[in-house]
XYZ file of C-alpha atoms in Angstrom:
659
model
C 0.484 5.347 27.698
C -1.030 8.782 27.245
C -4.769 9.410 27.567
C -6.795 12.060 25.769
C -9.579 14.171 27.289
C -12.048 11.305 26.921
C -9.739 8.957 28.814
C -8.824 6.929 25.712
C -5.235 5.730 25.578
C -3.153 6.730 22.587
C 0.431 6.761 21.326
C 2.030 10.162 21.842
C 5.710 9.331 21.350
C 7.586 6.442 19.749
C 11.041 4.951 20.256
C 12.589 3.103 17.316
C 15.536 0.894 18.203
C 17.771 0.398 15.193
C 18.742 3.190 12.810
C 19.278 0.994 9.766
C 17.358 1.386 6.531
C 14.041 0.136 7.946
C 14.331 1.637 11.424
C 15.190 5.101 10.127
C 12.339 5.003 7.610
C 9.829 3.862 10.243
C 10.962 6.814 12.360
C 10.532 9.078 9.333
C 6.981 7.927 8.745
C 6.070 8.476 12.389
C 7.217 12.097 12.233
C 5.399 12.465 8.898
C 2.271 11.766 10.940
C 3.207 14.238 13.661
C 4.443 11.649 16.168
C 7.857 12.541 17.682
C 10.483 9.790 17.733
C 13.537 8.782 19.725
C 15.794 6.897 17.289
C 18.292 4.582 19.011
C 21.368 2.747 17.836
C 24.752 1.636 19.113
C 27.100 4.372 20.313
C 29.621 5.396 17.680
C 33.166 4.195 18.365
C 34.634 7.600 17.523
C 33.393 11.179 17.866
C 29.791 11.953 18.760
C 28.241 8.912 20.453
C 25.068 9.543 18.433
C 27.053 9.569 15.204
C 25.409 6.440 13.766
C 21.918 7.826 14.291
C 22.847 11.311 13.105
C 24.158 9.854 9.851
C 20.954 7.842 9.464
C 18.822 10.959 9.973
C 20.934 12.902 7.481
C 20.543 10.035 5.025
C 16.758 10.304 5.195
C 16.984 13.698 3.497
C 18.803 12.157 0.523
C 16.900 8.901 -0.003
C 14.797 8.281 -3.089
C 11.880 7.808 -2.871
C 11.826 10.323 -0.045
C 10.820 8.783 3.298
C 10.130 12.250 4.728
C 7.175 14.356 3.642
C 9.429 17.412 3.991
C 13.157 17.529 4.894
C 12.556 19.652 7.997
C 10.434 16.890 9.548
C 13.699 15.133 10.387
C 14.045 17.655 13.213
C 11.326 15.737 15.090
C 13.605 12.673 15.274
C 15.821 12.807 18.367
C 19.070 10.805 18.162
C 19.837 8.449 21.044
C 22.234 5.633 21.914
C 22.008 2.564 24.116
C 24.773 3.695 26.495
C 23.396 7.072 27.560
C 19.730 7.337 26.658
C 17.855 4.191 27.686
C 16.158 6.023 30.610
C 14.402 8.159 27.965
C 12.404 5.094 26.922
C 10.143 6.047 29.831
C 8.903 8.930 27.648
C 7.603 6.580 24.956
C 4.227 4.879 24.564
C 5.435 2.547 21.811
C 8.886 0.974 21.447
C 9.625 -0.601 18.049
C 12.676 -2.827 17.635
C 13.977 -2.741 14.059
C 17.481 -4.215 14.128
C 18.909 -6.923 11.851
C 17.136 -10.280 11.499
C 19.253 -12.087 14.091
C 17.345 -13.772 16.907
C 20.342 -13.609 19.270
C 20.892 -9.884 18.668
C 17.238 -9.106 19.240
C 17.096 -11.092 22.477
C 20.204 -9.333 23.825
C 18.676 -5.954 23.003
C 15.390 -6.786 24.747
C 17.259 -7.551 27.959
C 18.758 -4.052 27.824
C 15.489 -2.308 27.012
C 13.113 -4.068 29.408
C 14.059 -2.283 32.687
C 13.419 1.152 31.158
C 10.064 0.614 29.445
C 7.285 2.404 31.282
C 4.154 0.663 32.557
C 1.486 0.425 29.883
C 3.822 1.030 26.948
C 3.646 -1.319 23.964
C 6.766 -3.139 22.760
C 6.906 -4.455 19.199
C 9.358 -6.091 16.821
C 9.564 -5.181 13.147
C 10.903 -8.631 12.277
C 9.867 -9.801 8.827
C 9.505 -13.430 9.804
C 11.128 -14.511 13.085
C 8.963 -16.089 15.768
C 7.308 -13.452 17.951
C 6.692 -16.083 20.632
C 10.404 -16.926 20.796
C 11.336 -13.245 20.955
C 8.905 -12.708 23.837
C 10.448 -15.398 26.032
C 13.320 -13.179 27.171
C 10.970 -10.397 28.316
C 9.649 -10.110 31.885
C 6.225 -11.719 32.183
C 4.506 -8.365 32.662
C 5.995 -7.099 29.377
C 4.989 -10.187 27.410
C 1.362 -9.091 27.636
C 2.357 -5.859 25.876
C 4.554 -7.404 23.164
C 3.665 -7.992 19.526
C 5.088 -8.177 16.045
C 4.521 -5.070 13.916
C 5.955 -5.723 10.465
C 6.159 -2.672 8.190
C 6.683 -3.299 4.488
C 9.450 -1.452 2.671
C 9.427 1.467 1.996
C 7.284 2.240 5.071
C 6.000 5.579 3.806
C 4.677 4.187 0.537
C 3.699 0.559 1.188
C 0.316 0.436 2.944
C 0.728 -2.918 4.677
C 1.634 -3.436 8.319
C 1.246 -6.925 9.761
C 0.276 -7.250 13.423
C 1.381 -10.517 14.995
C 0.235 -11.105 18.583
C 1.350 -14.036 20.708
C -0.966 -16.093 22.884
C 0.054 -13.829 25.795
C -0.537 -10.480 24.073
C -3.294 -8.397 25.663
C -6.087 -8.083 23.042
C -6.929 -4.506 24.062
C -3.364 -3.392 23.339
C -3.456 -5.013 19.904
C -6.662 -3.092 19.208
C -4.957 0.100 20.375
C -1.925 -0.575 18.177
C -4.110 -1.284 15.142
C -6.009 1.944 15.777
C -2.745 3.916 15.998
C -1.324 2.369 12.833
C -4.543 3.019 10.934
C -5.701 6.413 12.139
C -2.362 8.135 12.832
C 0.104 6.466 10.460
C -2.412 5.815 7.680
C -1.469 2.151 7.386
C -3.529 -0.836 6.268
C -3.339 -3.575 8.894
C -3.480 -7.344 8.527
C -3.416 -9.526 11.624
C -1.233 -12.561 11.071
C -0.519 -15.761 12.929
C 2.934 -16.277 14.423
C 4.274 -18.533 11.687
C 7.490 -18.078 9.656
C 7.295 -15.006 7.370
C 3.715 -14.356 8.562
C 1.182 -13.739 5.745
C 2.598 -11.313 3.182
C 6.085 -12.738 2.846
C 4.874 -16.325 3.213
C 2.544 -16.010 0.225
C 4.515 -13.368 -1.680
C 7.934 -14.999 -1.422
C 6.493 -18.371 -2.378
C 4.989 -16.616 -5.387
C 8.459 -15.472 -6.445
C 9.913 -18.943 -5.872
C 7.130 -20.438 -7.972
C 7.931 -17.971 -10.769
C 11.616 -18.909 -10.613
C 10.779 -22.628 -10.758
C 8.335 -22.268 -13.648
C 10.687 -19.954 -15.553
C 13.303 -22.700 -15.377
C 10.789 -25.340 -16.488
C 9.604 -23.321 -19.492
C 13.093 -21.900 -20.222
C 12.006 -18.264 -20.237
C 14.502 -15.371 -19.842
C 14.212 -13.021 -16.863
C 13.017 -9.961 -18.796
C 10.258 -11.947 -20.507
C 9.192 -13.396 -17.147
C 9.019 -9.909 -15.651
C 6.885 -8.678 -18.536
C 4.516 -11.615 -18.078
C 4.298 -11.283 -14.275
C 4.129 -7.485 -14.039
C 1.261 -5.181 -14.912
C -0.115 -7.622 -17.498
C -0.872 -9.953 -14.583
C -2.150 -7.190 -12.310
C 1.028 -7.118 -10.258
C 3.752 -4.555 -9.602
C 5.418 -3.340 -12.803
C 8.777 -4.625 -11.534
C 7.575 -8.182 -12.145
C 9.501 -10.924 -10.354
C 13.245 -10.940 -11.021
C 13.414 -7.143 -10.950
C 11.493 -7.186 -7.664
C 14.176 -9.477 -6.260
C 16.797 -6.975 -7.442
C 14.942 -4.127 -5.717
C 14.602 -6.087 -2.474
C 18.258 -7.133 -2.668
C 19.486 -10.622 -3.477
C 21.204 -10.877 -0.088
C 17.931 -9.990 1.637
C 16.082 -12.534 -0.497
C 18.528 -15.200 0.643
C 17.688 -14.474 4.301
C 13.925 -14.463 3.702
C 14.015 -17.732 1.765
C 16.356 -19.238 4.368
C 13.731 -18.537 7.042
C 11.216 -20.603 5.088
C 13.759 -23.315 4.282
C 15.007 -23.673 7.857
C 11.709 -23.351 9.712
C 9.238 -25.080 7.408
C 10.751 -28.507 6.684
C 7.308 -30.140 6.616
C 5.772 -27.730 4.135
C 4.444 -29.723 1.136
C 6.173 -27.227 -1.170
C 9.502 -27.417 0.691
C 11.604 -28.595 -2.318
C 11.010 -25.208 -3.954
C 12.190 -23.125 -0.990
C 15.426 -22.208 -2.717
C 16.695 -19.522 -5.052
C 18.211 -20.248 -8.472
C 21.809 -21.540 -8.059
C 23.070 -18.530 -10.013
C 22.061 -16.228 -7.126
C 24.911 -17.454 -4.925
C 27.396 -16.727 -7.705
C 25.971 -13.229 -8.196
C 26.206 -12.456 -4.480
C 29.777 -13.728 -4.368
C 30.623 -11.235 -7.119
C 28.952 -8.433 -5.152
C 25.965 -8.289 -7.505
C 23.284 -7.776 -4.849
C 20.665 -6.181 -7.058
C 19.670 -2.565 -7.508
C 21.688 -1.283 -4.526
C 24.943 -2.585 -6.017
C 24.145 -1.752 -9.642
C 23.855 -5.358 -10.780
C 21.832 -8.462 -10.006
C 19.497 -10.212 -12.396
C 19.785 -6.966 -14.359
C 22.630 -4.537 -15.002
C 22.611 -1.115 -16.596
C 25.391 -0.110 -18.982
C 24.951 3.473 -20.106
C 21.408 3.634 -21.415
C 21.242 -0.091 -22.132
C 19.543 -2.568 -19.772
C 21.152 -6.008 -19.686
C 19.766 -9.188 -18.125
C 21.513 -12.268 -16.836
C 21.553 -15.303 -19.111
C 21.013 -18.417 -16.977
C 22.781 -20.637 -19.494
C 26.045 -18.682 -19.632
C 25.979 -16.530 -16.493
C 26.732 -13.505 -18.679
C 24.755 -10.299 -19.196
C 22.971 -9.920 -22.535
C 20.557 -7.280 -23.907
C 17.117 -7.368 -22.259
C 15.075 -7.404 -25.453
C 12.693 -10.355 -25.060
C 9.096 -9.805 -26.146
C 5.789 -11.271 -25.038
C 4.099 -13.116 -27.888
C 1.220 -11.113 -29.372
C -1.193 -14.004 -28.893
C -0.325 -14.309 -25.204
C -0.521 -10.538 -24.770
C -4.053 -10.646 -26.178
C -5.011 -13.422 -23.756
C -3.709 -11.419 -20.789
C -5.627 -8.367 -22.004
C -8.916 -10.308 -21.994
C -11.267 -8.562 -19.551
C -13.394 -11.614 -18.772
C -11.556 -13.341 -15.904
C -13.075 -16.773 -16.551
C -12.254 -16.694 -20.262
C -8.732 -15.405 -19.579
C -7.841 -18.306 -17.284
C -9.563 -20.865 -19.512
C -7.569 -19.774 -22.572
C -4.303 -19.588 -20.621
C -4.768 -23.136 -19.349
C -5.729 -24.593 -22.719
C -3.048 -22.777 -24.739
C -0.044 -24.704 -26.026
C 2.173 -21.611 -26.044
C 4.884 -21.927 -23.343
C 4.397 -18.320 -22.241
C 0.690 -18.928 -21.602
C 1.410 -22.255 -19.912
C 3.915 -20.478 -17.678
C 1.380 -17.841 -16.594
C -1.275 -20.461 -15.838
C 1.250 -22.467 -13.808
C 2.204 -19.404 -11.746
C -1.445 -18.598 -11.002
C -2.282 -22.221 -10.221
C 0.644 -22.427 -7.793
C -0.570 -19.259 -6.057
C -4.106 -20.652 -5.685
C -2.796 -24.016 -4.484
C -0.353 -22.637 -1.908
C -2.762 -20.045 -0.494
C -5.526 -22.621 -0.061
C -3.291 -25.233 1.557
C -1.827 -22.761 4.056
C -4.739 -20.421 4.800
C -5.536 -22.062 8.135
C -1.864 -22.013 9.185
C -1.104 -18.351 8.586
C -4.306 -16.311 8.922
C -7.739 -16.156 10.482
C -9.521 -15.688 7.177
C -9.069 -15.391 3.421
C -9.474 -11.614 3.498
C -6.134 -11.263 5.274
C -4.299 -13.188 2.550
C -5.734 -11.139 -0.306
C -5.267 -7.822 1.485
C -1.649 -8.689 2.297
C -0.853 -9.253 -1.372
C -2.610 -6.061 -2.475
C -1.210 -3.801 0.253
C 2.226 -5.389 0.641
C 3.149 -6.532 -2.873
C 1.242 -4.131 -5.105
C -1.081 -6.735 -6.644
C -4.431 -5.518 -7.954
C -6.081 -8.638 -6.556
C -5.024 -11.355 -4.153
C -4.931 -15.053 -5.135
C -8.368 -15.882 -3.753
C -9.908 -12.871 -5.508
C -8.461 -13.929 -8.878
C -9.681 -17.478 -8.317
C -13.172 -16.341 -7.310
C -13.521 -13.818 -10.152
C -12.768 -16.559 -12.696
C -15.315 -18.978 -11.232
C -14.469 -20.769 -8.005
C -15.775 -24.221 -8.866
C -14.243 -24.425 -12.340
C -10.823 -23.167 -11.226
C -10.859 -25.550 -8.249
C -11.432 -28.449 -10.665
C -8.553 -27.285 -12.877
C -6.183 -27.015 -9.908
C -7.264 -30.418 -8.597
C -6.737 -31.979 -12.046
C -3.225 -30.510 -12.267
C -2.416 -31.900 -8.816
C -3.688 -35.342 -9.821
C -1.737 -35.262 -13.099
C 1.530 -34.276 -11.417
C 1.684 -30.805 -12.979
C 1.534 -28.855 -9.701
C 4.548 -28.179 -7.479
C 3.115 -30.427 -4.767
C 0.840 -33.454 -4.604
C -0.895 -31.987 -1.535
C -4.643 -31.915 -2.290
C -6.758 -28.808 -1.930
C -8.337 -28.561 1.536
C -11.881 -29.851 1.830
C -13.393 -26.395 2.345
C -12.188 -25.375 -1.152
C -13.971 -28.219 -2.954
C -17.230 -28.601 -1.033
C -19.419 -26.982 1.585
C -20.172 -23.276 2.135
C -17.317 -21.884 0.007
C -18.185 -24.150 -2.914
C -21.861 -23.245 -2.666
C -21.184 -19.500 -2.280
C -18.847 -19.463 -5.270
C -15.832 -18.260 -3.326
C -14.274 -17.233 -0.035
C -15.554 -13.639 -0.039
C -19.274 -12.959 0.390
C -21.574 -10.224 1.637
C -21.442 -11.942 5.046
C -17.653 -11.855 5.242
C -14.592 -13.902 4.264
C -13.998 -17.593 4.883
C -12.531 -18.515 8.251
C -11.341 -22.140 8.103
C -11.077 -22.299 11.908
C -14.741 -21.475 12.579
C -15.894 -22.817 9.204
C -17.894 -19.669 8.612
C -17.702 -16.349 6.792
C -16.103 -13.783 9.105
C -17.253 -10.134 8.924
C -14.770 -7.282 8.783
C -13.315 -5.841 11.980
C -15.706 -3.808 14.106
C -12.981 -1.645 15.646
C -14.343 1.912 15.940
C -11.535 3.273 13.755
C -12.970 1.435 10.743
C -16.362 3.098 11.071
C -14.589 6.219 9.784
C -13.589 4.467 6.561
C -16.676 5.258 4.545
C -15.531 3.529 1.356
C -12.943 0.938 2.363
C -11.821 -1.030 -0.743
C -13.950 -4.132 -1.205
C -12.816 -7.550 -2.333
C -14.358 -9.601 -5.128
C -17.594 -11.047 -3.763
C -18.050 -8.539 -0.951
C -20.985 -6.151 -0.959
C -20.064 -2.750 -2.375
C -23.099 -1.026 -0.890
C -22.449 1.783 1.568
C -26.050 1.801 2.754
C -26.275 5.237 1.210
C -29.320 7.236 0.136
C -28.987 8.551 -3.413
C -30.215 12.133 -3.764
C -29.258 12.646 -7.421
C -27.461 10.545 -10.012
C -26.774 10.710 -13.734
C -24.091 9.332 -16.063
C -21.437 11.698 -14.702
C -21.928 12.249 -10.957
C -23.585 10.765 -7.916
C -24.916 12.757 -4.935
C -25.767 10.802 -1.803
C -25.873 10.760 1.992
C -24.520 8.118 4.346
C -26.438 6.126 6.959
C -26.089 6.721 10.706
C -23.851 7.362 12.553
C -22.754 9.681 9.736
C -24.557 13.053 9.556
C -27.584 13.035 7.281
C -27.318 16.760 6.579
C -24.025 16.505 4.666
C -24.241 15.784 0.938
C -21.484 13.776 -0.761
C -20.677 14.083 -4.458
C -18.483 11.702 -6.476
C -17.576 11.435 -10.173
C -18.255 8.438 -12.431
C -15.771 9.230 -15.209
C -12.540 7.331 -15.841
C -9.765 8.705 -13.607
C -12.501 11.047 -12.340
C -11.815 13.513 -15.126
C -13.855 16.690 -15.407
C -16.125 16.049 -18.362
C -18.869 18.478 -19.333
C -21.308 16.221 -17.505
C -19.214 16.313 -14.323
C -18.948 20.115 -14.494
C -22.724 20.406 -14.794
C -23.205 17.795 -12.068
C -21.012 19.712 -9.605
C -23.019 22.889 -10.153
C -26.230 20.934 -9.639
C -24.767 19.355 -6.489
C -24.040 22.795 -5.053
C -27.623 23.843 -5.772
C -28.985 20.740 -4.012
C -26.696 21.288 -1.012
C -27.684 24.941 -0.706
C -31.346 24.001 -0.752
C -31.426 21.033 1.632
C -28.084 20.401 3.351
C -25.552 22.042 5.651
C -22.431 21.120 3.675
C -21.130 19.447 0.520
C -18.151 17.078 0.381
C -16.626 16.348 -3.032
C -14.580 13.155 -3.068
C -14.226 9.762 -4.702
C -14.790 6.198 -3.542
C -11.411 5.258 -5.027
C -8.277 7.120 -6.081
C -7.507 9.473 -7.740
C -9.448 12.568 -6.731
C -9.267 13.858 -10.308
C -6.849 13.674 -13.218
C -8.164 17.035 -14.440
C -10.044 18.121 -17.528
C -11.200 15.488 -20.003
C -8.878 16.629 -22.785
C -9.736 13.676 -25.000
C -13.336 14.852 -25.279
C -12.112 18.327 -26.253
C -9.934 17.131 -29.143
C -12.816 16.621 -31.619
C -14.144 20.081 -30.742
C -10.728 21.622 -31.252
C -10.218 19.738 -34.523
C -13.514 21.055 -35.884
C -13.523 24.615 -34.616
C -10.177 25.456 -33.068
C -9.892 27.487 -29.869
C -13.324 29.050 -30.297
C -14.948 25.630 -30.139
C -13.529 24.781 -26.703
C -14.116 28.198 -25.146
C -17.645 27.283 -23.917
C -16.227 24.272 -22.053
C -13.512 26.404 -20.503
C -16.055 29.043 -19.528
C -18.259 26.373 -17.918
C -15.269 25.162 -15.899
C -14.477 28.699 -14.751
C -18.093 29.304 -13.772
C -18.156 26.008 -11.853
C -15.100 26.780 -9.691
C -16.492 30.229 -8.916
C -19.765 28.576 -7.947
C -17.792 26.441 -5.499
C -15.907 29.425 -4.127
C -19.038 31.449 -3.431
C -21.359 28.576 -2.450
C -23.783 29.342 0.381
C -22.753 26.164 2.238
C -19.220 24.974 3.052
C -17.760 22.850 0.257
C -14.945 20.473 1.254
C -12.643 18.583 -1.127
C -11.658 15.137 0.204
C -8.348 14.487 -1.559
C -6.437 11.274 -2.144
C -4.114 10.162 -4.918
C -3.825 12.834 -7.602
C -5.545 16.186 -8.036
C -4.102 17.471 -11.291
C -4.878 20.433 -13.527
C -8.575 21.173 -13.304
C -8.844 18.721 -10.406
C -6.360 20.838 -8.478
C -8.186 24.040 -9.418
C -11.476 22.545 -8.269
C -9.962 21.712 -4.872
C -8.370 25.162 -4.529
C -11.767 26.831 -4.871
C -13.411 24.758 -2.149
C -13.757 26.268 1.328
C -11.551 23.540 2.829
C -9.423 20.622 1.717
C -8.865 17.414 3.690
C -5.997 15.526 2.072
C -4.492 12.087 2.504
C -0.766 12.364 3.190
C 0.078 10.843 -0.200
C -1.880 13.345 -2.289
C -0.171 14.879 -5.301
C -1.555 18.224 -6.461
C -0.384 20.399 -9.300
C -1.191 22.566 -12.288
C 0.362 20.268 -14.869
C -1.037 21.942 -17.993
C 2.330 23.499 -18.749
C 3.565 20.026 -19.627
C 1.116 20.067 -22.533
C 1.997 23.601 -23.546
C -1.177 24.994 -21.987
C -1.930 27.692 -19.417
C -4.124 26.663 -16.445
C -7.463 28.202 -17.290
C -9.802 27.617 -14.361
C -8.650 30.017 -11.707
C -5.548 28.205 -10.544
C -3.207 31.043 -11.456
C -5.386 33.657 -9.756
C -5.384 31.528 -6.605
C -1.588 31.296 -6.733
C -1.350 35.060 -7.144
C -3.567 35.623 -4.107
C -1.627 33.131 -1.997
C 1.698 34.648 -3.054
C 0.514 38.054 -1.902
C -0.749 36.614 1.390
C 2.491 34.793 2.114
C 4.602 37.796 1.196
C 2.477 39.938 3.490
C 3.119 37.471 6.321
C 6.878 37.269 5.809
C 7.999 40.599 4.349
C 9.721 43.073 6.644
C 8.127 45.887 4.649
C 4.634 47.150 5.531
C 2.203 45.445 3.135
C 0.132 47.689 0.914
C -3.019 46.056 2.293
C -2.059 47.084 5.807
C -1.565 50.653 4.619
C -5.003 50.630 3.044
C -6.597 49.293 6.238
C -4.616 51.530 8.547
C -3.824 54.735 6.675
C -1.371 57.053 8.399
């Protein structure tokens, strides 16, 4: 394990064992973050012994979505094989095993790796659900203290979640170090899970899919309608449920569900740990989902077809959500939305309520088995499955006590998937009195029967505005210097510097309204008068979707181009004010910075960007020319880059050094 100048240990180089889809993409994300990787696999039977790994690295350049931030980053991945290169494991501070989900294969590999792993290095398995304790048994005792599960979600570059699964032997300090590395260097969001089958994310998420499949059968709803109901309308990934299974791969789904079926025979929901019978027939035909071109869905030309459960044939995917149900799902009041769903006689509404009830029921029953606290369950579903809120958040937002009574009534009346009652903590005591599992004190820990605060690892003190759950305090402890309807200027409490002013926008998508433009100029004036620097950034993504074009339309309709010229001039003056400010102005970028948002960032003294930040002058897509200095910046940068790369003597050099 390497140490920096302060003596702190850190991960300087990683070995990934297994160059399959997940292993290669984990390697890609490490090099995205500037961490060099040795990528191992079996020696090729013919030709170059590193042929398998070389093909995997070449494949990274072609994958969509791209696992590499730039194709040339693949050069930081060094190919290796188990015959010739195991001694090179001594170079690595972290060794990640990412081979197929076969316990016997993994154990055999560990026996090969163990003699070559250097003292102090961390060893981790990327298994999605196998027992970490069982995997550790084959390791030498000294290595067991440095072994953990580290489950990346697919695709590793884009899915925030990584689950950390220690065993009872794992050294706590090394788990802290691994969490710090995953968070600060790889940009991941970490949930610590207990060593139970499928851990937290897949345990809750896969059950959620199985519940959807069971309720779809009960209410006789087609797959495309189910996906519409369980996608963005429900605050989940737009792929819904059946399409998500297609994306994951039906063969992969079989393995994940089999883990639950084989290892959780005493689970109260065990009868539902199975996929629809049609899945086996699809797999037998080679219809594995998106990767094979057919699964629950199939594309023919421009037409999308869906499987018909009654006939086993593909038919047009043209089902529609009932307008009444769509209106219920669009209701902004969470309590009213769930109340109307539950009381409705429409089968689509009854289906949605049943799916939500099953999620609440399962998460409550199994919280103590799979996690330390309720926060970990909700974060796993948000970060690993693309849900806007986790099951406990949805429950709490709609009124904990009322929803608990509804769920309990459904259990009593035989409507739930299991007769297992809700745990006592859900129906009485501190959670009942607090109105939910998330409070300003922390999130419910059923083991200590108390609300557990967030992690106090030093790395999290850097996360000024970590996303908060329903019920948590949203206060940053900040001191507001200036605030109006458009912007907010504030400073942060110690240990953050009090002489740096922060400015955030209050508009939707953080668009640049006239109020925001004026607020930025005022923020610069405040910073110049009383502070050493100004940071422009948001407490949530995106940085800025650009100019507020909607507010300009009435002006344009009334007075044409002349009417919007003052707004454009104000924008131009604002970016110049940023460029020539008397204090450093830094743009803290995350998500999108489009159009005027991009131009704003370009005129700041510095930009600090999250890896997944998308910048661009997108006005051309609307038939417009970028009007706030973006083109002049591009012209300057083009000249600078040409001066750096051209073999000819730049004109500027001639002017500075005349012959």
